[in-house]
mmCIF file of C-alpha atoms in Angstrom:
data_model
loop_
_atom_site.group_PDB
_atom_site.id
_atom_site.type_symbol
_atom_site.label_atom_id
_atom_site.label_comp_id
_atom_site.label_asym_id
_atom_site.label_seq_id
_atom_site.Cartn_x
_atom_site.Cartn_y
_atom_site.Cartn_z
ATOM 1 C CA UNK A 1 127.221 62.296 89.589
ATOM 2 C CA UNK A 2 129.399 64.570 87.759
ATOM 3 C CA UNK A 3 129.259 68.263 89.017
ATOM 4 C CA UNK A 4 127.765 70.107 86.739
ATOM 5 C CA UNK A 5 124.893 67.627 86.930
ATOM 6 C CA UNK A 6 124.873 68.157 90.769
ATOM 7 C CA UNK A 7 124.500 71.947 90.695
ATOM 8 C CA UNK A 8 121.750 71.439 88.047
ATOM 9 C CA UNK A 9 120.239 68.959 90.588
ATOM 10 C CA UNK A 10 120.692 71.587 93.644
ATOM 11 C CA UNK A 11 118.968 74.451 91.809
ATOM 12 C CA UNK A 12 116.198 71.843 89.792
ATOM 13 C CA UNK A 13 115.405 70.470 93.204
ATOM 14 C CA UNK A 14 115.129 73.960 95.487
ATOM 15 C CA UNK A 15 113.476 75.397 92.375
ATOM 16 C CA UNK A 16 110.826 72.262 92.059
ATOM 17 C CA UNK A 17 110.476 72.356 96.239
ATOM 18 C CA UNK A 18 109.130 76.013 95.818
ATOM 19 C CA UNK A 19 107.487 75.815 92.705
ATOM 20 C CA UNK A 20 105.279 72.819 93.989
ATOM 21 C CA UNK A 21 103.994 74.308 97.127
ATOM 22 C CA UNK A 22 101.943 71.556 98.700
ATOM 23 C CA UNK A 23 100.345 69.955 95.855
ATOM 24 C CA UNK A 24 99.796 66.502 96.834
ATOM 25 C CA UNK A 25 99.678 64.376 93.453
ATOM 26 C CA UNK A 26 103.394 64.728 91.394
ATOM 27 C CA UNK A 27 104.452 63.002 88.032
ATOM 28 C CA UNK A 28 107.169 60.860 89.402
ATOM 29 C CA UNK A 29 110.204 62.872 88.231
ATOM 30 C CA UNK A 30 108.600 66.343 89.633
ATOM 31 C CA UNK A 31 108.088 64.297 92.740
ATOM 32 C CA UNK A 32 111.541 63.307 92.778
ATOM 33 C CA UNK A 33 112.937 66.635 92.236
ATOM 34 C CA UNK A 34 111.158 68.282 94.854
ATOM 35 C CA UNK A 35 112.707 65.236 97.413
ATOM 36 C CA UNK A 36 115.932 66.356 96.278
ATOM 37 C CA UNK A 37 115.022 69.978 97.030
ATOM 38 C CA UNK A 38 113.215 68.948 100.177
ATOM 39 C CA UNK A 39 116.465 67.344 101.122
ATOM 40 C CA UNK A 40 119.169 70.461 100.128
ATOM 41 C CA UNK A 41 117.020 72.846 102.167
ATOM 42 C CA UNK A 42 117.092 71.000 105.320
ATOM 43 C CA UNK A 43 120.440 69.677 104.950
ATOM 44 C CA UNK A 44 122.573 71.034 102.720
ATOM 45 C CA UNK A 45 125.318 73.589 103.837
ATOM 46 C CA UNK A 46 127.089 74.042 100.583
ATOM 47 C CA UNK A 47 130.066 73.991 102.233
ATOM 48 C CA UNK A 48 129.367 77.623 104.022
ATOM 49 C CA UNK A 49 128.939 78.111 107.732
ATOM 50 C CA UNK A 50 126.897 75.314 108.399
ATOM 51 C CA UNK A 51 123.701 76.833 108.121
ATOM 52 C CA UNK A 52 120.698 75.749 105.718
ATOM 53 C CA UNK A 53 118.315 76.745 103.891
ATOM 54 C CA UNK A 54 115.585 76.290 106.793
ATOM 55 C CA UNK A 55 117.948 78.160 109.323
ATOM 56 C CA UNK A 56 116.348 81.406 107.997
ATOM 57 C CA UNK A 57 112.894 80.222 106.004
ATOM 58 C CA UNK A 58 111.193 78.606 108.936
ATOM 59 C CA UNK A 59 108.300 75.986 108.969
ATOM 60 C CA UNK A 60 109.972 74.686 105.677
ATOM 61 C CA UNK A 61 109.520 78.239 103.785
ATOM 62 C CA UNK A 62 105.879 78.414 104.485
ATOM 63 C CA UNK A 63 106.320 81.084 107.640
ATOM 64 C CA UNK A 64 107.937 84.719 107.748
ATOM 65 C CA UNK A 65 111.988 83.792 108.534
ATOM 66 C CA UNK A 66 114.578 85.751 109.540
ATOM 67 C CA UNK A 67 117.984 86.775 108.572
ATOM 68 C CA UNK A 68 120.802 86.321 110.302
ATOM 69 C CA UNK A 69 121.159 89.696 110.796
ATOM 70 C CA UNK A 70 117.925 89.612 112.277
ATOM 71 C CA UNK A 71 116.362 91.294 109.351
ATOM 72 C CA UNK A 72 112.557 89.871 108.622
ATOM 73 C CA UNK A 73 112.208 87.711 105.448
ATOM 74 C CA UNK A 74 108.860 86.940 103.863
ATOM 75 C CA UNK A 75 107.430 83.284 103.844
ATOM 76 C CA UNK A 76 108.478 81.216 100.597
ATOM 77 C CA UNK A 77 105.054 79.974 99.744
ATOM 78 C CA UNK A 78 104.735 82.260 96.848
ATOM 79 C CA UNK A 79 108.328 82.454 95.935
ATOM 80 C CA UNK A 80 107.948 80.879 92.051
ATOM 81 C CA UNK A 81 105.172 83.265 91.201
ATOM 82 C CA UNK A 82 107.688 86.285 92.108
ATOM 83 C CA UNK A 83 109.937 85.429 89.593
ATOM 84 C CA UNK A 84 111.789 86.587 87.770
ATOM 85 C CA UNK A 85 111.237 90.242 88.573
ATOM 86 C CA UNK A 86 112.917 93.641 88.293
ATOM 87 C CA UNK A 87 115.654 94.266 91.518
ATOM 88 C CA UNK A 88 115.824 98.391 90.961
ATOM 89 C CA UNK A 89 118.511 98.940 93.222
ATOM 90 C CA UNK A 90 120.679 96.506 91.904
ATOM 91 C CA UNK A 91 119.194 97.217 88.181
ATOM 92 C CA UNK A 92 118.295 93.798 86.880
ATOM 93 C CA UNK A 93 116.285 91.271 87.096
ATOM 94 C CA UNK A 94 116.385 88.092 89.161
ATOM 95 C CA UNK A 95 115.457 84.910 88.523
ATOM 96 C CA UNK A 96 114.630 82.482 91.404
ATOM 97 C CA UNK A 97 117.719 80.287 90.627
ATOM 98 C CA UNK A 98 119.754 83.532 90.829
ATOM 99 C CA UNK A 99 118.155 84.396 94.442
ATOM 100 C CA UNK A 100 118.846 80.766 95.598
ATOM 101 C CA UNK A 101 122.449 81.494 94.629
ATOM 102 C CA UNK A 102 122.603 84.746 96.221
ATOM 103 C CA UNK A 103 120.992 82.657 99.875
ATOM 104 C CA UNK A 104 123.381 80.601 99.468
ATOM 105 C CA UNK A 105 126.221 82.819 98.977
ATOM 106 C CA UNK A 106 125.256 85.290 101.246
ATOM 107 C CA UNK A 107 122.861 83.953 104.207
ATOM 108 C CA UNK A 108 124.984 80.242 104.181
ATOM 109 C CA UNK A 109 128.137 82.216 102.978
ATOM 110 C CA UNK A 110 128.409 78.510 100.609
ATOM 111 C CA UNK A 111 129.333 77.781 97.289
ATOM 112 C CA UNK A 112 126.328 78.670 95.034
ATOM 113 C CA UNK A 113 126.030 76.107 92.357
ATOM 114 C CA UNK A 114 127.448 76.804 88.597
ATOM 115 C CA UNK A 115 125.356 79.211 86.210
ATOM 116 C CA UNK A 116 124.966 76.976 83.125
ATOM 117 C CA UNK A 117 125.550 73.372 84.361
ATOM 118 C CA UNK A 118 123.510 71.024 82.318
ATOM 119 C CA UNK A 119 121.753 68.309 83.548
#
């Protein structure tokens, strides 16, 4: 798979695991995606300090986490209805791919995949 169609898988896949919540019946291709997003979050490092997505967002997302500063983080199981929204102290608004990127850069201190990559 060439990159750019990876990182577009990463993000389509977390983005699809979050958006889907627990429904139970998925068109095939939704279904797949949120596999593939099932998969990145409890595996996938992205080449940081070998953390994942799950070392912080516990229960799969669906309980209060924490940071690893130790700082309290919400559940996930409302994350695609939060976004985007308006981040005032940073002054602009942040779209749920762009907060998966900034977990993964910050909290797995990994490589974020590519803004823009087509799939």
């Amino acid at each position: 798979m060439k990159s750019g169609k990876k990182n577009f898988a990463v993000i389509a896949g977390l983005s699809a695991l979050l958006a889907a919540g627990s429904a139970s019946a998925l068109e095939p291709h939704l279904e797949k995606s949120v596999q593939q997003g099932k998969q990145n979050f409890t595996h996938n490092a992205f080449s940081g300090n070998g953390r994942v997505c799950q070392s912080c967002h516990l229960a799969g997302g669906m309980k209060p986490g924490k940071l690893p500063n130790g700082k309290p983080i919400p559940s996930l199981s409302n994350a695609a209805t939060l976004f985007p929204h308006f981040r005032k102290q940073d002054n602009k608004v942040i779209t749920l791919s762009g907060q998966i990127r900034a977990c993964i850069a910050g909290g797995l201190q990994g490589k974020p995949p590519a803004y823009g990559s087509e799939g």
